[in-house]
Amino acid sequence: MTELSGVLKPSAAKRLLYFINHTDAKRSTLLLGPPGIGKSILVREVAEETARAAGLTFLEYRRQNLRTADLEEIFAHPDRYFVFVDLRLTETEPVDLLGRPATISIRERRQLVYHPPQWAVLLAEVPGILFLDELTNVQRPDVLAAAYKLIQDRAAGFVGFGPGVHVIAAGNRPEDSVLANPLPAPLLNRVYQITVEPPRIEQWMRWMNTNHPGGHNHVFAYLQRFPQDFCRVPAEGETLESYPTPRSYTSLARDLPAAIEAGLDRPALRALCIAALGREVGQKFFTFLEYNVPAYETFIKNPAVFAALDVDQRYIGVVVVGQGLAATVTAASGGVAGDDIMEARAALRPHVTNCIPLLDVMAGQSREYLTLLWYLIASRLSHPWNDALFLEMCAQSEPVMQAYAAIGELLG
């Protein structure tokens, strides 16, 4: 938690949401924070982990993917499923939230009733999470009124949600977006309000390694070099310019390798960077991307070459070293079966010895280089090779061991 402010790191907010989701009351919750920092991903992960912990089948509600046979199975065995419903309120109509009116006749008396939305019928019987995104950005009073009923009454029209349903809304604070509207005090008094800060770069890199392995390493290197560019939400509420956030870096890191592999020319790659990050940061990243540095073998033969690079080139150099070292470990792993970490260390020992002079030079320049190096390597290696490499590097080099001891919290 940020000191005295009550603002939570994403990991702490996730733990708190997970706890609330397991209470009997499941009080509705409001997440606030800057756009693009991963609030919706955080809520989805809570839903997935809740389903997994309970041994339930996770079902992300997408109307086009549900067949009659699926629904019959779900309603026949509601205790086997956990439903995640994600509604972006700026794209909904009141009928999407409350249901559609229909006229029926009973003993010649015409009456108006509401047919509830399909997702609401599911949540009446199946445990799950209803996520209402962009609550503070809704400009239509009728949509807001319908959303308030979902949050306060835990009901869509006359269909109440089951006791296993947690309603979570998300939005921005006025300081995060000029489009953000204040919310009624009675509503805020009926919810748990949680303010989330952007993730640290190291947290985001760790999340990327888990969820999008193989993402473009130059993005990691750029953010280590220019951390101030990680989240820069514009002061203006409306703009035609992209801007950098964790969300936009995730998209770029995921798509850039495919763009390079597809043979996109230089202007197209530059346009992709600007499309993701905006003109200022996108051009800056593209320039960084084009730096030329020596090959891995050159660094190994003459570690002083690394120290002679300028600062920007060193970060690209770390990418080259990480790729080369990971490839060396992968090649060495072919002769060792099983997951014996001692055998793995023995197989890696001569290769680590070969690169220790370079690692010592990197550690002497900045510990940040070793932080970045480990994230790049960890995304490419599995157990026991990642652990064996880490232990062998620390065993053979005092500077490396001291550097990793100092940054151990970031590596966890």
GROMACS .gro file of C-alpha atoms in nm:
model
  412
    1MET     CA    1   0.000   0.000   0.000
    2THR     CA    2   0.127   0.348  -0.081
    3GLU     CA    3   0.211   0.510   0.250
    4LEU     CA    4  -0.079   0.695   0.415
    5SER     CA    5  -0.272   0.733   0.088
    6GLY     CA    6  -0.473   0.411   0.098
    7VAL     CA    7  -0.381   0.342  -0.265
    8LEU     CA    8  -0.309  -0.026  -0.324
    9LYS     CA    9  -0.059  -0.194  -0.550
   10PRO     CA   10  -0.233  -0.425  -0.800
   11SER     CA   11  -0.116  -0.736  -0.614
   12ALA     CA   12  -0.259  -0.606  -0.285
   13ALA     CA   13  -0.585  -0.504  -0.453
   14LYS     CA   14  -0.612  -0.850  -0.602
   15ARG     CA   15  -0.570  -1.016  -0.262
   16LEU     CA   16  -0.835  -0.788  -0.112
   17LEU     CA   17  -1.081  -0.860  -0.394
   18TYR     CA   18  -1.017  -1.231  -0.353
   19PHE     CA   19  -1.094  -1.200   0.019
   20ILE     CA   20  -1.416  -1.001  -0.038
   21ASN     CA   21  -1.525  -1.256  -0.295
   22HIS     CA   22  -1.502  -1.527  -0.029
   23THR     CA   23  -1.705  -1.343   0.237
   24ASP     CA   24  -2.069  -1.433   0.286
   25ALA     CA   25  -2.196  -1.081   0.216
   26LYS     CA   26  -1.985  -1.021  -0.096
   27ARG     CA   27  -2.032  -0.646  -0.063
   28SER     CA   28  -2.020  -0.474  -0.401
   29THR     CA   29  -1.680  -0.323  -0.476
   30LEU     CA   30  -1.562  -0.019  -0.673
   31LEU     CA   31  -1.210  -0.015  -0.822
   32LEU     CA   32  -1.070   0.328  -0.908
   33GLY     CA   33  -0.744   0.413  -1.084
   34PRO     CA   34  -0.586   0.550  -1.402
   35PRO     CA   35  -0.695   0.405  -1.737
   36GLY     CA   36  -0.491   0.126  -1.890
   37ILE     CA   37  -0.328  -0.007  -1.572
   38GLY     CA   38  -0.494  -0.350  -1.579
   39LYS     CA   39  -0.803  -0.320  -1.357
   40SER     CA   40  -1.014  -0.540  -1.584
   41ILE     CA   41  -0.739  -0.802  -1.611
   42LEU     CA   42  -0.705  -0.800  -1.232
   43VAL     CA   43  -1.078  -0.870  -1.186
   44ARG     CA   44  -1.074  -1.146  -1.448
   45GLU     CA   45  -0.780  -1.313  -1.275
   46VAL     CA   46  -0.967  -1.303  -0.943
   47ALA     CA   47  -1.260  -1.476  -1.115
   48GLU     CA   48  -1.037  -1.742  -1.271
   49GLU     CA   49  -0.853  -1.811  -0.945
   50THR     CA   50  -1.178  -1.828  -0.748
   51ALA     CA   51  -1.318  -2.085  -0.990
   52ARG     CA   52  -0.997  -2.286  -0.986
   53ALA     CA   53  -0.975  -2.286  -0.605
   54ALA     CA   54  -1.336  -2.407  -0.580
   55GLY     CA   55  -1.291  -2.675  -0.845
   56LEU     CA   56  -1.550  -2.509  -1.071
   57THR     CA   57  -1.554  -2.470  -1.448
   58PHE     CA   58  -1.474  -2.110  -1.538
   59LEU     CA   59  -1.721  -1.966  -1.790
   60GLU     CA   60  -1.661  -1.623  -1.940
   61TYR     CA   61  -2.002  -1.508  -2.057
   62ARG     CA   62  -2.002  -1.431  -2.426
   63ARG     CA   63  -2.348  -1.449  -2.570
   64GLN     CA   64  -2.230  -1.556  -2.915
   65ASN     CA   65  -2.046  -1.858  -2.768
   66LEU     CA   66  -2.336  -2.003  -2.569
   67ARG     CA   67  -2.552  -2.267  -2.731
   68THR     CA   68  -2.881  -2.402  -2.602
   69ALA     CA   69  -2.709  -2.728  -2.509
   70ASP     CA   70  -2.450  -2.535  -2.306
   71LEU     CA   71  -2.717  -2.344  -2.117
   72GLU     CA   72  -2.917  -2.658  -2.045
   73GLU     CA   73  -2.606  -2.819  -1.896
   74ILE     CA   74  -2.526  -2.509  -1.688
   75PHE     CA   75  -2.880  -2.473  -1.551
   76ALA     CA   76  -2.896  -2.847  -1.481
   77HIS     CA   77  -2.572  -2.830  -1.278
   78PRO     CA   78  -2.525  -2.469  -1.161
   79ASP     CA   79  -2.299  -2.581  -0.878
   80ARG     CA   80  -2.034  -2.693  -1.129
   81TYR     CA   81  -1.972  -2.353  -1.287
   82PHE     CA   82  -1.839  -2.006  -1.210
   83VAL     CA   83  -1.955  -1.729  -1.446
   84PHE     CA   84  -1.762  -1.412  -1.529
   85VAL     CA   85  -1.974  -1.140  -1.691
   86ASP     CA   86  -1.783  -0.836  -1.821
   87LEU     CA   87  -1.998  -0.540  -1.927
   88ARG     CA   88  -1.852  -0.214  -2.055
   89LEU     CA   89  -2.109   0.038  -1.942
   90THR     CA   90  -2.020   0.299  -2.203
   91GLU     CA   91  -2.133   0.051  -2.470
   92THR     CA   92  -2.459  -0.066  -2.312
   93GLU     CA   93  -2.824   0.037  -2.321
   94PRO     CA   94  -3.055   0.020  -2.019
   95VAL     CA   95  -3.224  -0.289  -2.167
   96ASP     CA   96  -2.886  -0.464  -2.165
   97LEU     CA   97  -2.878  -0.422  -1.788
   98LEU     CA   98  -3.242  -0.447  -1.680
   99GLY     CA   99  -3.411  -0.654  -1.949
  100ARG     CA  100  -3.659  -0.599  -2.227
  101PRO     CA  101  -4.027  -0.522  -2.171
  102ALA     CA  102  -4.281  -0.765  -2.314
  103THR     CA  103  -4.661  -0.778  -2.307
  104ILE     CA  104  -4.839  -1.094  -2.194
  105SER     CA  105  -5.205  -1.179  -2.138
  106ILE     CA  106  -5.342  -1.367  -1.838
  107ARG     CA  107  -5.719  -1.428  -1.836
  108GLU     CA  108  -5.757  -1.154  -2.098
  109ARG     CA  109  -5.566  -0.907  -1.882
  110ARG     CA  110  -5.275  -0.759  -2.076
  111GLN     CA  111  -4.970  -0.702  -1.859
  112LEU     CA  112  -4.620  -0.567  -1.906
  113VAL     CA  113  -4.333  -0.781  -1.776
  114TYR     CA  114  -3.958  -0.773  -1.821
  115HIS     CA  115  -3.760  -1.051  -1.982
  116PRO     CA  116  -3.427  -1.041  -1.797
  117PRO     CA  117  -3.092  -1.050  -1.978
  118GLN     CA  118  -2.949  -1.398  -2.023
  119TRP     CA  119  -2.644  -1.319  -1.810
  120ALA     CA  120  -2.870  -1.208  -1.523
  121VAL     CA  121  -3.060  -1.538  -1.532
  122LEU     CA  122  -2.725  -1.717  -1.515
  123LEU     CA  123  -2.610  -1.513  -1.216
  124ALA     CA  124  -2.939  -1.581  -1.039
  125GLU     CA  125  -2.842  -1.948  -1.018
  126VAL     CA  126  -2.467  -1.976  -1.082
  127PRO     CA  127  -2.191  -1.824  -0.865
  128GLY     CA  128  -1.972  -1.570  -1.036
  129ILE     CA  129  -1.853  -1.213  -1.075
  130LEU     CA  130  -2.038  -0.933  -1.253
  131PHE     CA  131  -1.786  -0.674  -1.369
  132LEU     CA  132  -1.916  -0.330  -1.466
  133ASP     CA  133  -1.634  -0.142  -1.638
  134GLU     CA  134  -1.604   0.234  -1.701
  135LEU     CA  135  -1.870   0.327  -1.444
  136THR     CA  136  -1.738   0.681  -1.396
  137ASN     CA  137  -1.724   0.749  -1.772
  138VAL     CA  138  -2.093   0.684  -1.843
  139GLN     CA  139  -2.263   1.001  -1.969
  140ARG     CA  140  -2.620   0.869  -1.992
  141PRO     CA  141  -2.832   0.906  -1.676
  142ASP     CA  142  -3.057   0.612  -1.771
  143VAL     CA  143  -2.760   0.375  -1.804
  144LEU     CA  144  -2.616   0.502  -1.475
  145ALA     CA  145  -2.947   0.446  -1.296
  146ALA     CA  146  -2.959   0.088  -1.424
  147ALA     CA  147  -2.598   0.030  -1.321
  148TYR     CA  148  -2.662   0.168  -0.972
  149LYS     CA  149  -2.941  -0.086  -0.926
  150LEU     CA  150  -2.706  -0.370  -1.019
  151ILE     CA  151  -2.450  -0.248  -0.767
  152GLN     CA  152  -2.679  -0.153  -0.481
  153ASP     CA  153  -2.957  -0.412  -0.511
  154ARG     CA  154  -2.760  -0.697  -0.669
  155ALA     CA  155  -3.045  -0.741  -0.913
  156ALA     CA  156  -3.123  -0.688  -1.281
  157GLY     CA  157  -3.481  -0.569  -1.288
  158PHE     CA  158  -3.672  -0.817  -1.071
  159VAL     CA  159  -3.410  -1.091  -1.102
  160GLY     CA  160  -3.185  -1.101  -0.799
  161PHE     CA  161  -2.836  -1.248  -0.811
  162GLY     CA  162  -2.749  -1.559  -0.618
  163PRO     CA  163  -2.552  -1.547  -0.291
  164GLY     CA  164  -2.237  -1.658  -0.471
  165VAL     CA  165  -2.221  -1.350  -0.694
  166HIS     CA  166  -1.984  -1.056  -0.637
  167VAL     CA  167  -2.054  -0.728  -0.819
  168ILE     CA  168  -1.740  -0.528  -0.903
  169ALA     CA  169  -1.738  -0.192  -1.082
  170ALA     CA  170  -1.436   0.000  -1.210
  171GLY     CA  171  -1.369   0.355  -1.315
  172ASN     CA  172  -1.133   0.650  -1.307
  173ARG     CA  173  -1.089   0.928  -1.055
  174PRO     CA  174  -1.124   1.291  -1.172
  175GLU     CA  175  -0.747   1.333  -1.139
  176ASP     CA  176  -0.703   1.033  -1.372
  177SER     CA  177  -0.943   1.149  -1.643
  178VAL     CA  178  -1.140   1.467  -1.704
  179LEU     CA  179  -1.418   1.244  -1.839
  180ALA     CA  180  -1.464   1.084  -1.497
  181ASN     CA  181  -1.786   1.181  -1.321
  182PRO     CA  182  -1.838   1.189  -0.944
  183LEU     CA  183  -2.069   0.923  -0.804
  184PRO     CA  184  -2.363   0.966  -0.563
  185ALA     CA  185  -2.265   0.955  -0.196
  186PRO     CA  186  -2.534   0.693  -0.112
  187LEU     CA  187  -2.384   0.461  -0.374
  188LEU     CA  188  -2.031   0.504  -0.239
  189ASN     CA  189  -2.162   0.428   0.109
  190ARG     CA  190  -2.287   0.090  -0.012
  191VAL     CA  191  -1.963  -0.035  -0.169
  192TYR     CA  192  -1.607  -0.109  -0.075
  193GLN     CA  193  -1.400   0.152  -0.257
  194ILE     CA  194  -1.048   0.042  -0.358
  195THR     CA  195  -0.802   0.273  -0.533
  196VAL     CA  196  -0.536   0.098  -0.740
  197GLU     CA  197  -0.204   0.242  -0.853
  198PRO     CA  198  -0.026   0.141  -1.175
  199PRO     CA  199   0.192  -0.168  -1.141
  200ARG     CA  200   0.564  -0.128  -1.103
  201ILE     CA  201   0.757  -0.206  -1.419
  202GLU     CA  202   0.904  -0.516  -1.252
  203GLN     CA  203   0.555  -0.640  -1.159
  204TRP     CA  204   0.436  -0.587  -1.514
  205MET     CA  205   0.740  -0.766  -1.657
  206ARG     CA  206   0.679  -1.060  -1.424
  207TRP     CA  207   0.313  -1.070  -1.533
  208MET     CA  208   0.419  -1.059  -1.898
  209ASN     CA  209   0.661  -1.348  -1.850
  210THR     CA  210   0.375  -1.554  -1.708
  211ASN     CA  211   0.094  -1.454  -1.942
  212HIS     CA  212   0.271  -1.355  -2.265
  213PRO     CA  213   0.605  -1.536  -2.275
  214GLY     CA  214   0.813  -1.444  -2.574
  215GLY     CA  215   0.705  -1.078  -2.568
  216HIS     CA  216   0.947  -0.840  -2.730
  217ASN     CA  217   1.248  -0.794  -2.504
  218HIS     CA  218   1.325  -0.447  -2.637
  219VAL     CA  219   1.008  -0.327  -2.465
  220PHE     CA  220   1.142  -0.454  -2.132
  221ALA     CA  221   1.478  -0.289  -2.200
  222TYR     CA  222   1.317   0.041  -2.298
  223LEU     CA  223   1.112   0.058  -1.978
  224GLN     CA  224   1.414  -0.016  -1.762
  225ARG     CA  225   1.590   0.271  -1.940
  226PHE     CA  226   1.296   0.514  -1.938
  227PRO     CA  227   1.064   0.417  -1.649
  228GLN     CA  228   0.896   0.758  -1.662
  229ASP     CA  229   0.735   0.653  -1.993
  230PHE     CA  230   0.549   0.355  -1.844
  231CYS     CA  231   0.220   0.531  -1.769
  232ARG     CA  232   0.156   0.879  -1.906
  233VAL     CA  233  -0.216   0.948  -1.917
  234PRO     CA  234  -0.287   1.279  -2.098
  235ALA     CA  235  -0.438   1.564  -1.903
  236GLU     CA  236  -0.698   1.619  -2.177
  237GLY     CA  237  -0.994   1.388  -2.159
  238GLU     CA  238  -1.039   1.367  -2.535
  239THR     CA  239  -0.756   1.322  -2.783
  240LEU     CA  240  -0.674   1.157  -3.114
  241GLU     CA  241  -0.327   1.067  -2.985
  242SER     CA  242  -0.237   0.731  -2.832
  243TYR     CA  243  -0.052   0.736  -2.502
  244PRO     CA  244   0.165   0.489  -2.308
  245THR     CA  245   0.010   0.273  -2.036
  246PRO     CA  246   0.076  -0.082  -1.917
  247ARG     CA  247  -0.205  -0.190  -2.150
  248SER     CA  248  -0.047  -0.032  -2.459
  249TYR     CA  249   0.297  -0.176  -2.376
  250THR     CA  250   0.136  -0.519  -2.339
  251SER     CA  251  -0.011  -0.492  -2.688
  252LEU     CA  252   0.315  -0.368  -2.838
  253ALA     CA  253   0.530  -0.633  -2.667
  254ARG     CA  254   0.291  -0.902  -2.789
  255ASP     CA  255   0.260  -0.779  -3.149
  256LEU     CA  256   0.608  -0.645  -3.227
  257PRO     CA  257   0.780  -0.986  -3.263
  258ALA     CA  258   0.513  -1.096  -3.512
  259ALA     CA  259   0.550  -0.769  -3.704
  260ILE     CA  260   0.926  -0.815  -3.734
  261GLU     CA  261   0.886  -1.181  -3.832
  262ALA     CA  262   0.631  -1.084  -4.097
  263GLY     CA  263   0.892  -0.858  -4.254
  264LEU     CA  264   0.724  -0.522  -4.196
  265ASP     CA  265   0.945  -0.247  -4.332
  266ARG     CA  266   1.092   0.034  -4.125
  267PRO     CA  267   0.808   0.289  -4.181
  268ALA     CA  268   0.547   0.027  -4.087
  269LEU     CA  269   0.731  -0.070  -3.767
  270ARG     CA  270   0.764   0.297  -3.674
  271ALA     CA  271   0.391   0.345  -3.735
  272LEU     CA  272   0.313   0.045  -3.512
  273CYS     CA  273   0.519   0.192  -3.227
  274ILE     CA  274   0.349   0.530  -3.260
  275ALA     CA  275   0.006   0.366  -3.287
  276ALA     CA  276   0.064   0.193  -2.954
  277LEU     CA  277   0.244   0.462  -2.755
  278GLY     CA  278   0.168   0.796  -2.919
  279ARG     CA  279   0.393   1.012  -3.134
  280GLU     CA  280   0.642   1.127  -2.870
  281VAL     CA  281   0.705   0.802  -2.684
  282GLY     CA  282   0.646   0.584  -2.992
  283GLN     CA  283   0.916   0.764  -3.192
  284LYS     CA  284   1.147   0.751  -2.891
  285PHE     CA  285   1.093   0.376  -2.858
  286PHE     CA  286   1.145   0.317  -3.230
  287THR     CA  287   1.477   0.504  -3.218
  288PHE     CA  288   1.576   0.289  -2.921
  289LEU     CA  289   1.473  -0.023  -3.112
  290GLU     CA  290   1.711   0.058  -3.398
  291TYR     CA  291   2.030   0.080  -3.192
  292ASN     CA  292   2.299  -0.155  -3.320
  293VAL     CA  293   2.516  -0.337  -3.067
  294PRO     CA  294   2.775  -0.616  -3.098
  295ALA     CA  295   2.683  -0.984  -3.101
  296TYR     CA  296   2.671  -1.201  -2.788
  297GLU     CA  297   2.998  -1.374  -2.880
  298THR     CA  298   3.173  -1.036  -2.901
  299PHE     CA  299   3.063  -0.944  -2.549
  300ILE     CA  300   3.181  -1.282  -2.417
  301LYS     CA  301   3.524  -1.251  -2.579
  302ASN     CA  302   3.574  -0.890  -2.473
  303PRO     CA  303   3.350  -0.775  -2.183
  304ALA     CA  304   3.503  -0.427  -2.198
  305VAL     CA  305   3.300  -0.372  -2.515
  306PHE     CA  306   2.985  -0.357  -2.299
  307ALA     CA  307   3.130  -0.087  -2.074
  308ALA     CA  308   3.227   0.119  -2.379
  309LEU     CA  309   2.867   0.144  -2.504
  310ASP     CA  310   2.656   0.449  -2.431
  311VAL     CA  311   2.369   0.411  -2.185
  312ASP     CA  312   2.095   0.338  -2.440
  313GLN     CA  313   2.312   0.086  -2.621
  314ARG     CA  314   2.385  -0.095  -2.295
  315TYR     CA  315   2.017  -0.170  -2.244
  316ILE     CA  316   1.999  -0.316  -2.593
  317GLY     CA  317   2.321  -0.500  -2.513
  318VAL     CA  318   2.152  -0.661  -2.214
  319VAL     CA  319   1.883  -0.793  -2.450
  320VAL     CA  320   2.152  -0.946  -2.673
  321VAL     CA  321   2.329  -1.101  -2.373
  322GLY     CA  322   2.002  -1.238  -2.234
  323GLN     CA  323   1.909  -1.397  -2.565
  324GLY     CA  324   2.256  -1.544  -2.609
  325LEU     CA  325   2.282  -1.679  -2.256
  326ALA     CA  326   1.933  -1.832  -2.272
  327ALA     CA  327   2.022  -2.001  -2.602
  328THR     CA  328   2.342  -2.138  -2.446
  329VAL     CA  329   2.149  -2.282  -2.151
  330THR     CA  330   1.886  -2.434  -2.380
  331ALA     CA  331   2.156  -2.605  -2.585
  332ALA     CA  332   2.326  -2.737  -2.270
  333SER     CA  333   1.998  -2.873  -2.133
  334GLY     CA  334   1.969  -3.125  -2.414
  335GLY     CA  335   2.209  -3.367  -2.248
  336VAL     CA  336   2.045  -3.377  -1.905
  337ALA     CA  337   1.720  -3.559  -1.833
  338GLY     CA  338   1.482  -3.499  -1.543
  339ASP     CA  339   1.475  -3.206  -1.304
  340ASP     CA  340   1.785  -3.267  -1.091
  341ILE     CA  341   1.908  -2.918  -1.012
  342MET     CA  342   2.258  -3.035  -0.917
  343GLU     CA  343   2.302  -3.212  -1.251
  344ALA     CA  344   2.174  -2.902  -1.426
  345ARG     CA  345   2.424  -2.684  -1.240
  346ALA     CA  346   2.708  -2.917  -1.334
  347ALA     CA  347   2.606  -2.903  -1.700
  348LEU     CA  348   2.593  -2.523  -1.693
  349ARG     CA  349   2.910  -2.463  -1.492
  350PRO     CA  350   3.158  -2.423  -1.781
  351HIS     CA  351   2.917  -2.199  -1.972
  352VAL     CA  352   2.860  -1.978  -1.668
  353THR     CA  353   3.235  -1.959  -1.607
  354ASN     CA  354   3.271  -1.836  -1.962
  355CYS     CA  355   3.028  -1.547  -1.914
  356ILE     CA  356   3.115  -1.441  -1.556
  357PRO     CA  357   3.368  -1.173  -1.665
  358LEU     CA  358   3.092  -1.010  -1.871
  359LEU     CA  359   2.838  -1.035  -1.587
  360ASP     CA  360   3.089  -0.875  -1.348
  361VAL     CA  361   3.132  -0.584  -1.587
  362MET     CA  362   2.753  -0.546  -1.613
  363ALA     CA  363   2.715  -0.558  -1.234
  364GLY     CA  364   2.984  -0.295  -1.199
  365GLN     CA  365   2.802  -0.061  -1.437
  366SER     CA  366   2.453  -0.088  -1.285
  367ARG     CA  367   2.244  -0.343  -1.099
  368GLU     CA  368   1.956  -0.252  -1.329
  369TYR     CA  369   2.129  -0.440  -1.609
  370LEU     CA  370   2.124  -0.762  -1.407
  371THR     CA  371   1.759  -0.707  -1.313
  372LEU     CA  372   1.665  -0.678  -1.679
  373LEU     CA  373   1.893  -0.968  -1.772
  374TRP     CA  374   1.719  -1.202  -1.531
  375TYR     CA  375   1.370  -1.113  -1.655
  376LEU     CA  376   1.482  -1.179  -2.011
  377ILE     CA  377   1.635  -1.514  -1.921
  378ALA     CA  378   1.355  -1.628  -1.690
  379SER     CA  379   1.098  -1.587  -1.968
  380ARG     CA  380   1.288  -1.842  -2.178
  381LEU     CA  381   1.390  -2.109  -1.928
  382SER     CA  382   1.193  -2.362  -1.724
  383HIS     CA  383   1.273  -2.557  -1.410
  384PRO     CA  384   1.536  -2.668  -1.317
  385TRP     CA  385   1.743  -2.464  -1.562
  386ASN     CA  386   1.636  -2.118  -1.446
  387ASP     CA  387   1.715  -2.204  -1.083
  388ALA     CA  388   2.038  -2.383  -1.175
  389LEU     CA  389   2.160  -2.085  -1.378
  390PHE     CA  390   2.075  -1.837  -1.102
  391LEU     CA  391   2.252  -2.043  -0.834
  392GLU     CA  392   2.558  -2.104  -1.050
  393MET     CA  393   2.596  -1.737  -1.143
  394CYS     CA  394   2.576  -1.634  -0.777
  395ALA     CA  395   2.817  -1.910  -0.673
  396GLN     CA  396   3.080  -1.804  -0.925
  397SER     CA  397   3.060  -1.427  -0.887
  398GLU     CA  398   3.053  -1.221  -0.569
  399PRO     CA  399   2.945  -0.902  -0.753
  400VAL     CA  400   2.659  -1.089  -0.920
  401MET     CA  401   2.549  -1.245  -0.591
  402GLN     CA  402   2.556  -0.906  -0.415
  403ALA     CA  403   2.364  -0.742  -0.697
  404TYR     CA  404   2.091  -1.007  -0.700
  405ALA     CA  405   2.071  -1.004  -0.319
  406ALA     CA  406   2.004  -0.630  -0.334
  407ILE     CA  407   1.730  -0.666  -0.595
  408GLY     CA  408   1.586  -0.992  -0.466
  409GLU     CA  409   1.249  -0.832  -0.385
  410LEU     CA  410   1.207  -0.736  -0.749
  411LEU     CA  411   1.304  -1.080  -0.876
  412GLY     CA  412   1.053  -1.266  -0.657
   0.00000   0.00000   0.00000
